[in-house]
Amino acid sequence: LLTVALASPLTGVGQSRAVLPAGYPIADIVTAAGRVSLVMRPDAAPRTVANIAQLARDGFYRNASFYRYEPGFVLQGGGDSGFNDKGVSNRTTPLEYRLPNVNMSVGLARGSSPDSGSSEFFINLGNNTAHLGPGGSTPDGYTVWAEVAGGFDVIRSVERNPTHPVDNNSYHLFDTPVAISDIEIINVTAGCTQAAIDRAVPTNDLPWARLRTQYGNVDFQLRSDVAPATVANFRRLIDVGFYAPSYIYRYEKGFVFQGGKDEFNNKQDTSHHVPLEYCLANRNLTVGVSRFDAPGSGSSEYFINIGDNAAALGPGGWTVYGYAVFAEIVGGVATLNRLTAVPTEQVGHTRFHVYPQPYPKVCDILWCTLPLVGGNGSCVPDSRDSAPCVGDSTDRPAKTPAVLALAVLLTLLFVVLLTAFVVGL
C-alpha cells in the first residue's frame, strides 16, 4: 500500500531539521538488528559523500563493524586497524565542515590532520556542536556528511552491547564489535541533477501518456530522465493493456488520489518491481509510485499529489526512503476537480478514504507520441483515444455542491408536506 497515510513521522531529535531538497541519496547501514538509514548530504560534503558511496559500492563495508561507543557522545564504526581487522581505506577526503555535529548527525572520523578522513564514521548521540566544531577538541572541526532518518531502535539496540575502557578510560570499545554486514546506497539516480530537478514541463524532450477516465482525461509528462526504470515499467504495463480498464479508488483531500488495479483487493501487478528512483519532490500535481515498506517494492500502483507533500513523502518524512515521482500533470486539472466531488467512505478505523465500488473508472492509459507542445502529438492507438470512456453501469455520478443542496431542499420540502398531512388528519 501507499503506507504514508497510516504511518506517523519518524521520531528522534535528529528529525528536527528543515525539509531536505529532492535528490538526496539514502545509505542503509545493515546490521543483524536491522537497518540504520542515513540521508546523505552532498550539498554540504560532496567529496565525503562521493567517497563513502564509492566505498559502499566497492564492498568496503561488508563485514565491517561498530566498535566504539561513548554514551551520550558517539557511536563509531567502519573499519579501523587499531580496533578491528577491517583496515582503513587509503582514499582520504578534505575537510568539509559546514554542518554542525548535532544529535543524530553523522560525521567523518579522522586523525590529527583535518584532511585525513576516509572510511570511518560516527553517529552523534548528543549535541556535539561545540566539542566537534572548529575551536573545540580540534582547531578545524569534523565533517558532517549525513543525518539519521530511520533505525533509531537499531541504534539503541547496538548501544546495549557491553563495552570496556581502553587507553586510561579515553575510549570505550565493545567487548565484541557489532557487525555491519554492508552499507547499501538505496536511491541514487544517475540523471538526478539540479538541472533535471529544475526542468520545466511540458516539454517535447520527454515522453507523455494520457489517463482516460470517465470524468475526462489527465495528461502525464513522464520523467524518464530521472526515473528511467519506473517509466519503462509504466510503458510495459501500458503496452500489455494492464490499465485497460483500471480505477482511481482512493482520494485523500489535499493529499493524494491513488489509482491502478486496487491494492486494497490485491489486484496490483507483482511480476515486476522497480527500484526506488527518488529524485523529484512530491509537489502538487506530480505522480508517484505507490509501494510497500521496502524501497524497491513499487510496481503498477500510482498516486497523484494534490498538495505539496515534499516533506511527508520525501526521505526522512513519514517513511525513511521517500516515494519516487515519475511524472508530472500537464493537462486535465478539471478532471481531477471533478473527482474531488465524488463522495468517499472511510475504510474501517484507518485514515484511508476510498470511493464506494464501483470505483471511478480509468478506461485506459495510452502512450502518446511527440510533440506534446505546439504540435500534433497523438496517443496510440487513436481509436482508443477517441472512444468515449463510460463508467461501469452502477457508477454513481459525482455529487456536486449544487446537487447536494437540491437534495437537502427536497428533503426539507418532503418533511414539511408530511408534517402538514399528519396535522390535517
CSV table of C-alpha atoms in Angstrom, one decimal:
chain,number,residue,atom,x,y,z
A,1,LEU,CA,0.0,0.0,0.0
A,2,LEU,CA,0.9,3.6,-0.2
A,3,THR,CA,1.7,3.4,3.5
A,4,VAL,CA,2.1,7.1,4.3
A,5,ALA,CA,-1.4,7.7,5.3
A,6,LEU,CA,-1.1,5.2,8.1
A,7,ALA,CA,2.4,6.0,9.1
A,8,SER,CA,3.5,8.6,11.6
A,9,PRO,CA,6.6,10.8,11.3
A,10,LEU,CA,9.8,9.2,12.4
A,11,THR,CA,10.8,10.2,15.9
A,12,GLY,CA,14.2,11.3,17.2
A,13,VAL,CA,16.0,14.5,17.9
A,14,GLY,CA,17.7,14.2,14.6
A,15,GLN,CA,14.4,14.7,12.9
A,16,SER,CA,14.1,18.4,13.8
A,17,ARG,CA,15.6,19.5,10.5
A,18,ALA,CA,14.4,21.5,7.6
A,19,VAL,CA,12.9,19.7,4.7
A,20,LEU,CA,15.8,18.5,2.5
A,21,PRO,CA,15.7,19.2,-1.2
A,22,ALA,CA,14.9,16.4,-3.6
A,23,GLY,CA,17.5,14.1,-4.9
A,24,TYR,CA,19.4,13.3,-1.7
A,25,PRO,CA,20.6,9.7,-1.6
A,26,ILE,CA,19.9,7.3,1.2
A,27,ALA,CA,22.6,5.0,2.7
A,28,ASP,CA,21.5,2.0,4.8
A,29,ILE,CA,23.8,0.6,7.4
A,30,VAL,CA,22.8,-3.1,7.5
A,31,THR,CA,23.2,-4.9,10.8
A,32,ALA,CA,21.7,-8.1,12.4
A,33,ALA,CA,19.4,-5.9,14.5
A,34,GLY,CA,18.1,-4.0,11.4
A,35,ARG,CA,18.9,-1.0,9.2
A,36,VAL,CA,20.1,2.4,10.2
A,37,SER,CA,19.0,4.7,7.3
A,38,LEU,CA,21.0,7.9,6.6
A,39,VAL,CA,20.1,10.8,4.4
A,40,MET,CA,23.4,11.8,2.8
A,41,ARG,CA,24.2,15.5,2.4
A,42,PRO,CA,26.1,16.1,-0.9
A,43,ASP,CA,25.2,19.8,-0.7
A,44,ALA,CA,27.3,20.2,2.4
A,45,ALA,CA,30.0,17.5,2.0
A,46,PRO,CA,30.1,16.4,-1.7
A,47,ARG,CA,33.5,14.8,-1.7
A,48,THR,CA,32.9,12.9,1.5
A,49,VAL,CA,29.5,11.6,0.3
A,50,ALA,CA,31.0,10.6,-3.1
A,51,ASN,CA,33.8,8.7,-1.3
A,52,ILE,CA,31.5,6.9,1.2
A,53,ALA,CA,29.2,6.0,-1.6
A,54,GLN,CA,32.0,4.6,-3.8
A,55,LEU,CA,33.4,2.6,-0.8
A,56,ALA,CA,30.0,1.1,-0.3
A,57,ARG,CA,29.6,0.2,-3.9
A,58,ASP,CA,33.1,-1.4,-3.9
A,59,GLY,CA,32.0,-3.6,-1.0
A,60,PHE,CA,34.4,-2.0,1.5
A,61,TYR,CA,31.9,-2.0,4.4
A,62,ARG,CA,31.0,-5.7,4.0
A,63,ASN,CA,31.8,-7.4,7.3
A,64,ALA,CA,32.8,-4.1,9.0
A,65,SER,CA,31.6,-3.2,12.5
A,66,PHE,CA,30.6,-0.7,15.1
A,67,TYR,CA,33.4,-0.9,17.6
A,68,ARG,CA,33.3,2.1,19.8
A,69,TYR,CA,30.5,3.5,22.0
A,70,GLU,CA,30.7,6.6,24.2
A,71,PRO,CA,27.3,7.1,25.9
A,72,GLY,CA,25.8,10.5,25.1
A,73,PHE,CA,28.6,11.3,22.7
A,74,VAL,CA,29.2,9.0,19.7
A,75,LEU,CA,28.8,5.5,18.2
A,76,GLN,CA,31.7,4.8,15.9
A,77,GLY,CA,32.2,2.3,13.1
A,78,GLY,CA,33.5,1.4,9.7
A,79,GLY,CA,37.0,-0.2,9.7
A,80,ASP,CA,39.9,0.9,11.8
A,81,SER,CA,43.0,-1.3,12.1
A,82,GLY,CA,43.5,0.0,15.7
A,83,PHE,CA,40.3,-1.7,16.8
A,84,ASN,CA,39.5,-4.5,14.3
A,85,ASP,CA,41.0,-6.2,11.3
A,86,LYS,CA,39.0,-4.3,8.7
A,87,GLY,CA,41.5,-1.7,8.0
A,88,VAL,CA,41.1,1.9,6.8
A,89,SER,CA,40.5,2.9,3.2
A,90,ASN,CA,43.5,4.6,1.6
A,91,ARG,CA,41.2,7.2,-0.1
A,92,THR,CA,41.1,10.3,2.0
A,93,THR,CA,38.9,13.4,1.6
A,94,PRO,CA,39.5,17.0,2.5
A,95,LEU,CA,37.7,18.5,5.5
A,96,GLU,CA,34.2,19.8,4.5
A,97,TYR,CA,33.0,21.3,7.7
A,98,ARG,CA,29.7,23.0,7.0
A,99,LEU,CA,27.1,21.3,9.2
A,100,PRO,CA,27.2,21.2,13.0
A,101,ASN,CA,27.6,17.9,14.8
A,102,VAL,CA,24.1,17.9,16.3
A,103,ASN,CA,22.3,14.8,17.7
A,104,MET,CA,21.8,12.1,15.1
A,105,SER,CA,24.0,13.7,12.5
A,106,VAL,CA,26.8,11.5,11.1
A,107,GLY,CA,30.4,12.7,11.0
A,108,LEU,CA,33.6,11.5,9.4
A,109,ALA,CA,36.3,10.3,11.8
A,110,ARG,CA,39.9,11.3,11.1
A,111,GLY,CA,43.3,11.6,12.5
A,112,SER,CA,45.1,14.8,13.6
A,113,SER,CA,45.2,16.1,10.1
A,114,PRO,CA,41.9,17.8,9.1
A,115,ASP,CA,42.2,16.2,5.6
A,116,SER,CA,42.8,12.6,6.9
A,117,GLY,CA,39.2,11.4,7.0
A,118,SER,CA,38.5,8.3,4.9
A,119,SER,CA,36.1,5.4,5.7
A,120,GLU,CA,35.5,5.7,9.4
A,121,PHE,CA,32.3,7.4,10.6
A,122,PHE,CA,30.5,8.2,13.8
A,123,ILE,CA,26.9,8.9,14.8
A,124,ASN,CA,26.5,11.8,17.2
A,125,LEU,CA,24.4,10.7,20.2
A,126,GLY,CA,24.1,14.2,21.6
A,127,ASN,CA,24.7,17.8,20.6
A,128,ASN,CA,28.4,17.9,20.0
A,129,THR,CA,28.4,21.2,18.1
A,130,ALA,CA,30.9,22.9,20.4
A,131,HIS,CA,33.2,19.9,21.1
A,132,LEU,CA,33.4,18.7,17.5
A,133,GLY,CA,33.2,22.1,15.8
A,134,PRO,CA,36.1,24.4,14.9
A,135,GLY,CA,37.9,25.5,18.0
A,136,GLY,CA,36.5,22.6,20.0
A,137,SER,CA,38.6,19.4,20.5
A,138,THR,CA,40.5,20.3,17.3
A,139,PRO,CA,41.0,23.7,15.5
A,140,ASP,CA,39.2,22.6,12.4
A,141,GLY,CA,36.1,20.5,13.4
A,142,TYR,CA,34.7,17.3,12.0
A,143,THR,CA,32.8,16.9,8.7
A,144,VAL,CA,29.1,16.0,8.9
A,145,TRP,CA,28.0,14.1,5.8
A,146,ALA,CA,24.7,12.6,6.7
A,147,GLU,CA,21.7,12.6,9.1
A,148,VAL,CA,20.0,9.6,10.6
A,149,ALA,CA,16.5,9.3,9.1
A,150,GLY,CA,15.4,5.9,10.5
A,151,GLY,CA,16.6,3.0,12.6
A,152,PHE,CA,16.7,4.8,15.9
A,153,ASP,CA,15.7,1.5,17.6
A,154,VAL,CA,18.6,-0.3,15.9
A,155,ILE,CA,21.0,2.3,17.4
A,156,ARG,CA,19.5,1.8,20.8
A,157,SER,CA,20.0,-2.0,20.4
A,158,VAL,CA,23.6,-1.5,19.4
A,159,GLU,CA,24.2,0.7,22.5
A,160,ARG,CA,23.1,-2.1,24.8
A,161,ASN,CA,26.1,-4.2,24.0
A,162,PRO,CA,28.8,-4.4,26.8
A,163,THR,CA,31.9,-2.2,26.5
A,164,HIS,CA,35.3,-1.9,28.2
A,165,PRO,CA,37.6,1.1,28.7
A,166,VAL,CA,40.9,1.4,26.9
A,167,ASP,CA,43.8,3.9,26.9
A,168,ASN,CA,43.2,5.1,30.5
A,169,ASN,CA,39.5,5.4,30.0
A,170,SER,CA,39.8,7.6,26.9
A,171,TYR,CA,37.8,5.2,24.8
A,172,HIS,CA,35.2,2.6,25.3
A,173,LEU,CA,35.1,-0.4,22.9
A,174,PHE,CA,32.5,-3.1,22.5
A,175,ASP,CA,33.6,-6.3,24.1
A,176,THR,CA,32.5,-7.9,20.8
A,177,PRO,CA,32.3,-5.5,17.8
A,178,VAL,CA,28.8,-5.2,16.5
A,179,ALA,CA,28.8,-6.5,12.9
A,180,ILE,CA,27.9,-4.3,9.9
A,181,SER,CA,27.2,-6.7,7.1
A,182,ASP,CA,27.1,-3.9,4.5
A,183,ILE,CA,26.3,-0.3,3.6
A,184,GLU,CA,23.8,-0.1,0.8
A,185,ILE,CA,23.2,3.0,-1.3
A,186,ILE,CA,19.5,2.9,-1.9
A,187,ASN,CA,18.2,5.5,-4.3
A,188,VAL,CA,20.9,7.3,-6.3
A,189,THR,CA,19.5,8.1,-9.8
A,190,ALA,CA,22.2,8.9,-12.4
A,191,GLY,CA,20.0,11.5,-14.1
A,192,CYS,CA,19.1,13.3,-10.9
A,193,THR,CA,21.0,16.6,-11.4
A,194,GLN,CA,19.9,20.0,-10.3
A,195,ALA,CA,19.2,20.9,-13.9
A,196,ALA,CA,16.8,17.9,-14.1
A,197,ILE,CA,15.1,18.9,-10.8
A,198,ASP,CA,14.6,22.5,-12.1
A,199,ARG,CA,13.4,21.3,-15.5
A,200,ALA,CA,10.2,22.9,-16.7
A,201,VAL,CA,7.3,20.9,-18.2
A,202,PRO,CA,5.6,20.5,-20.5
A,203,THR,CA,8.4,19.8,-22.9
A,204,ASN,CA,8.9,17.9,-26.2
A,205,ASP,CA,12.1,16.3,-24.9
A,206,LEU,CA,10.3,13.7,-22.7
A,207,PRO,CA,7.5,11.2,-23.4
A,208,TRP,CA,4.0,11.6,-22.2
A,209,ALA,CA,0.9,9.5,-21.5
A,210,ARG,CA,-2.9,10.0,-21.3
A,211,LEU,CA,-5.0,8.7,-18.4
A,212,ARG,CA,-8.6,8.3,-19.8
A,213,THR,CA,-11.2,8.4,-17.1
A,214,GLN,CA,-15.0,8.5,-17.1
A,215,TYR,CA,-14.6,12.1,-15.9
A,216,GLY,CA,-12.2,13.2,-18.5
A,217,ASN,CA,-8.5,12.9,-19.5
A,218,VAL,CA,-5.4,13.6,-17.5
A,219,ASP,CA,-2.1,14.0,-19.3
A,220,PHE,CA,1.2,12.9,-17.7
A,221,GLN,CA,4.7,14.2,-18.7
A,222,LEU,CA,6.8,11.2,-18.0
A,223,ARG,CA,10.2,11.9,-16.3
A,224,SER,CA,12.3,9.2,-17.9
A,225,ASP,CA,15.3,11.5,-17.3
A,226,VAL,CA,15.2,10.9,-13.5
A,227,ALA,CA,13.1,7.7,-13.1
A,228,PRO,CA,14.0,5.6,-16.2
A,229,ALA,CA,13.2,2.2,-14.7
A,230,THR,CA,9.9,3.4,-13.4
A,231,VAL,CA,8.9,4.9,-16.7
A,232,ALA,CA,10.0,1.8,-18.6
A,233,ASN,CA,7.8,-0.4,-16.3
A,234,PHE,CA,4.9,2.0,-16.8
A,235,ARG,CA,5.3,1.7,-20.6
A,236,ARG,CA,5.4,-2.1,-20.3
A,237,LEU,CA,2.2,-2.1,-18.3
A,238,ILE,CA,0.5,0.3,-20.9
A,239,ASP,CA,1.7,-1.9,-23.8
A,240,VAL,CA,0.2,-5.1,-22.2
A,241,GLY,CA,-3.1,-3.4,-21.5
A,242,PHE,CA,-2.8,-3.7,-17.7
A,243,TYR,CA,-4.6,-0.4,-17.2
A,244,ALA,CA,-7.5,-1.2,-19.6
A,245,PRO,CA,-9.5,-0.9,-17.5
A,246,SER,CA,-8.3,0.1,-14.1
A,247,TYR,CA,-9.6,2.5,-11.4
A,248,ILE,CA,-8.9,5.5,-9.2
A,249,TYR,CA,-10.0,4.0,-5.9
A,250,ARG,CA,-8.7,6.4,-3.2
A,251,TYR,CA,-9.0,10.1,-2.5
A,252,GLU,CA,-7.5,11.9,0.4
A,253,LYS,CA,-8.5,15.6,0.4
A,254,GLY,CA,-5.5,17.9,-0.1
A,255,PHE,CA,-3.1,14.9,-0.2
A,256,VAL,CA,-3.5,12.3,-3.0
A,257,PHE,CA,-5.5,10.3,-5.5
A,258,GLN,CA,-4.5,6.7,-5.8
A,259,GLY,CA,-5.0,4.5,-8.8
A,260,GLY,CA,-4.2,1.3,-10.6
A,261,LYS,CA,-5.9,-2.1,-10.1
A,262,ASP,CA,-6.8,-1.6,-6.4
A,263,GLU,CA,-4.2,-2.5,-3.8
A,264,PHE,CA,-7.0,-3.0,-1.2
A,265,ASN,CA,-8.1,-6.1,-3.0
A,266,ASN,CA,-4.6,-7.3,-4.0
A,267,LYS,CA,-5.1,-6.8,-7.8
A,268,GLN,CA,-1.8,-4.9,-8.4
A,269,ASP,CA,0.9,-6.2,-10.7
A,270,THR,CA,3.6,-8.1,-8.7
A,271,SER,CA,5.5,-9.6,-11.6
A,272,HIS,CA,7.9,-6.6,-11.9
A,273,HIS,CA,9.1,-4.4,-9.1
A,274,VAL,CA,11.1,-1.2,-9.8
A,275,PRO,CA,14.0,0.2,-7.8
A,276,LEU,CA,13.3,3.3,-5.8
A,277,GLU,CA,14.2,6.3,-8.0
A,278,TYR,CA,13.7,9.2,-5.7
A,279,CYS,CA,14.8,12.5,-7.2
A,280,LEU,CA,11.9,14.9,-7.7
A,281,ALA,CA,10.0,16.1,-4.6
A,282,ASN,CA,6.3,15.1,-4.2
A,283,ARG,CA,5.0,18.6,-5.1
A,284,ASN,CA,1.5,19.4,-6.1
A,285,LEU,CA,0.4,17.7,-9.4
A,286,THR,CA,3.3,15.3,-9.5
A,287,VAL,CA,2.7,11.5,-9.9
A,288,GLY,CA,4.5,9.0,-7.7
A,289,VAL,CA,4.8,5.2,-7.3
A,290,SER,CA,2.9,3.5,-4.5
A,291,ARG,CA,4.8,0.8,-2.7
A,292,PHE,CA,5.0,-1.3,0.4
A,293,ASP,CA,7.6,-0.8,3.1
A,294,ALA,CA,10.6,-2.0,1.1
A,295,PRO,CA,12.0,0.8,-1.1
A,296,GLY,CA,12.1,-1.4,-4.2
A,297,SER,CA,8.5,-2.7,-3.9
A,298,GLY,CA,6.8,-0.3,-6.3
A,299,SER,CA,5.0,-1.8,-9.3
A,300,SER,CA,1.8,-0.8,-11.0
A,301,GLU,CA,0.0,1.4,-8.5
A,302,TYR,CA,0.4,5.2,-8.6
A,303,PHE,CA,-0.7,8.3,-6.8
A,304,ILE,CA,-1.3,11.9,-7.9
A,305,ASN,CA,-0.2,14.5,-5.4
A,306,ILE,CA,-2.9,17.2,-4.9
A,307,GLY,CA,-0.9,19.1,-2.3
A,308,ASP,CA,2.7,19.9,-1.5
A,309,ASN,CA,3.8,16.6,0.0
A,310,ALA,CA,7.5,17.2,-0.3
A,311,ALA,CA,8.2,16.8,3.4
A,312,ALA,CA,5.7,14.0,4.1
A,313,LEU,CA,6.7,11.8,1.2
A,314,GLY,CA,10.4,12.7,1.0
A,315,PRO,CA,13.3,10.8,2.6
A,316,GLY,CA,13.1,11.0,6.4
A,317,GLY,CA,9.5,12.2,6.2
A,318,TRP,CA,6.7,9.8,7.0
A,319,THR,CA,8.8,6.9,5.7
A,320,VAL,CA,12.6,6.6,5.7
A,321,TYR,CA,13.2,6.4,1.9
A,322,GLY,CA,10.6,8.7,0.4
A,323,TYR,CA,8.4,8.0,-2.7
A,324,ALA,CA,9.6,8.2,-6.3
A,325,VAL,CA,8.0,10.8,-8.6
A,326,PHE,CA,7.9,9.6,-12.2
A,327,ALA,CA,5.6,12.0,-13.9
A,328,GLU,CA,4.0,15.5,-13.7
A,329,ILE,CA,0.5,16.6,-14.6
A,330,VAL,CA,0.5,18.8,-17.7
A,331,GLY,CA,-3.3,18.6,-18.5
A,332,GLY,CA,-6.6,17.6,-17.1
A,333,VAL,CA,-6.8,19.5,-13.8
A,334,ALA,CA,-10.5,19.9,-14.4
A,335,THR,CA,-10.8,16.1,-14.4
A,336,LEU,CA,-9.2,16.0,-11.0
A,337,ASN,CA,-11.5,18.6,-9.7
A,338,ARG,CA,-14.5,16.5,-10.9
A,339,LEU,CA,-13.1,13.5,-9.0
A,340,THR,CA,-12.9,15.6,-5.8
A,341,ALA,CA,-16.7,15.9,-5.9
A,342,VAL,CA,-17.3,12.1,-5.9
A,343,PRO,CA,-18.1,11.0,-2.3
A,344,THR,CA,-15.7,8.7,-0.5
A,345,GLU,CA,-16.1,6.5,2.6
A,346,GLN,CA,-13.6,5.7,5.4
A,347,VAL,CA,-12.1,2.2,5.5
A,348,GLY,CA,-12.7,0.7,8.9
A,349,HIS,CA,-10.8,2.5,11.6
A,350,THR,CA,-8.0,3.6,9.3
A,351,ARG,CA,-7.3,7.0,7.9
A,352,PHE,CA,-7.9,5.7,4.3
A,353,HIS,CA,-10.8,7.1,2.3
A,354,VAL,CA,-11.9,5.2,-0.8
A,355,TYR,CA,-14.6,5.6,-3.3
A,356,PRO,CA,-17.5,3.3,-3.0
A,357,GLN,CA,-17.4,0.4,-5.5
A,358,PRO,CA,-17.5,0.5,-8.4
A,359,TYR,CA,-14.7,3.0,-8.3
A,360,PRO,CA,-14.2,5.9,-10.8
A,361,LYS,CA,-13.2,4.1,-13.9
A,362,VAL,CA,-9.9,4.5,-15.9
A,363,CYS,CA,-10.8,3.1,-19.3
A,364,ASP,CA,-7.2,3.1,-20.4
A,365,ILE,CA,-3.8,4.7,-20.2
A,366,LEU,CA,-2.3,5.5,-23.6
A,367,TRP,CA,1.3,6.1,-24.6
A,368,CYS,CA,1.4,9.3,-26.6
A,369,THR,CA,3.6,10.5,-29.4
A,370,LEU,CA,5.5,13.8,-29.5
A,371,PRO,CA,5.3,16.7,-30.0
A,372,LEU,CA,3.3,17.5,-26.8
A,373,VAL,CA,3.8,21.2,-27.1
A,374,GLY,CA,3.0,23.2,-30.2
A,375,GLY,CA,2.4,20.2,-32.4
A,376,ASN,CA,0.1,17.4,-33.4
A,377,GLY,CA,1.1,14.8,-30.8
A,378,SER,CA,-1.4,11.9,-30.6
A,379,CYS,CA,-2.0,8.9,-28.4
A,380,VAL,CA,-1.7,5.3,-29.5
A,381,PRO,CA,-3.9,3.8,-30.7
A,382,ASP,CA,-6.0,6.7,-31.9
A,383,SER,CA,-9.2,4.5,-31.9
A,384,ARG,CA,-9.0,4.1,-28.1
A,385,ASP,CA,-8.2,7.7,-27.5
A,386,SER,CA,-11.3,8.9,-29.4
A,387,ALA,CA,-13.6,6.3,-27.9
A,388,PRO,CA,-15.8,7.6,-25.1
A,389,CYS,CA,-14.9,6.4,-21.6
A,390,VAL,CA,-18.0,5.3,-19.8
A,391,GLY,CA,-18.1,4.2,-16.2
A,392,ASP,CA,-19.5,0.8,-15.0
A,393,SER,CA,-23.2,0.5,-15.2
A,394,THR,CA,-23.7,1.1,-11.5
A,395,ASP,CA,-21.3,4.0,-11.2
A,396,ARG,CA,-22.8,6.8,-9.1
A,397,PRO,CA,-22.4,10.3,-10.5
A,398,ALA,CA,-20.4,12.9,-8.7
A,399,LYS,CA,-22.4,14.8,-6.1
A,400,THR,CA,-21.6,18.4,-6.7
A,401,PRO,CA,-22.4,21.0,-4.0
A,402,ALA,CA,-25.4,22.2,-6.2
A,403,VAL,CA,-26.8,18.6,-6.3
A,404,LEU,CA,-26.3,18.1,-2.6
A,405,ALA,CA,-28.1,21.4,-1.9
A,406,LEU,CA,-31.0,20.4,-4.1
A,407,ALA,CA,-31.2,17.1,-2.2
A,408,VAL,CA,-31.4,18.9,1.1
A,409,LEU,CA,-34.1,21.2,-0.1
A,410,LEU,CA,-36.2,18.3,-1.5
A,411,THR,CA,-35.8,16.5,1.9
A,412,LEU,CA,-36.9,19.6,3.8
A,413,LEU,CA,-39.9,20.0,1.5
A,414,PHE,CA,-40.9,16.4,2.0
A,415,VAL,CA,-40.7,16.8,5.8
A,416,VAL,CA,-42.9,20.0,5.6
A,417,LEU,CA,-45.5,18.3,3.4
A,418,LEU,CA,-45.5,15.1,5.6
A,419,THR,CA,-46.0,17.3,8.7
A,420,ALA,CA,-48.9,19.2,7.2
A,421,PHE,CA,-50.5,15.9,6.1
A,422,VAL,CA,-50.2,14.5,9.7
A,423,VAL,CA,-51.6,17.7,11.3
A,424,GLY,CA,-54.5,17.6,8.9
A,425,LEU,CA,-55.6,14.1,10.0
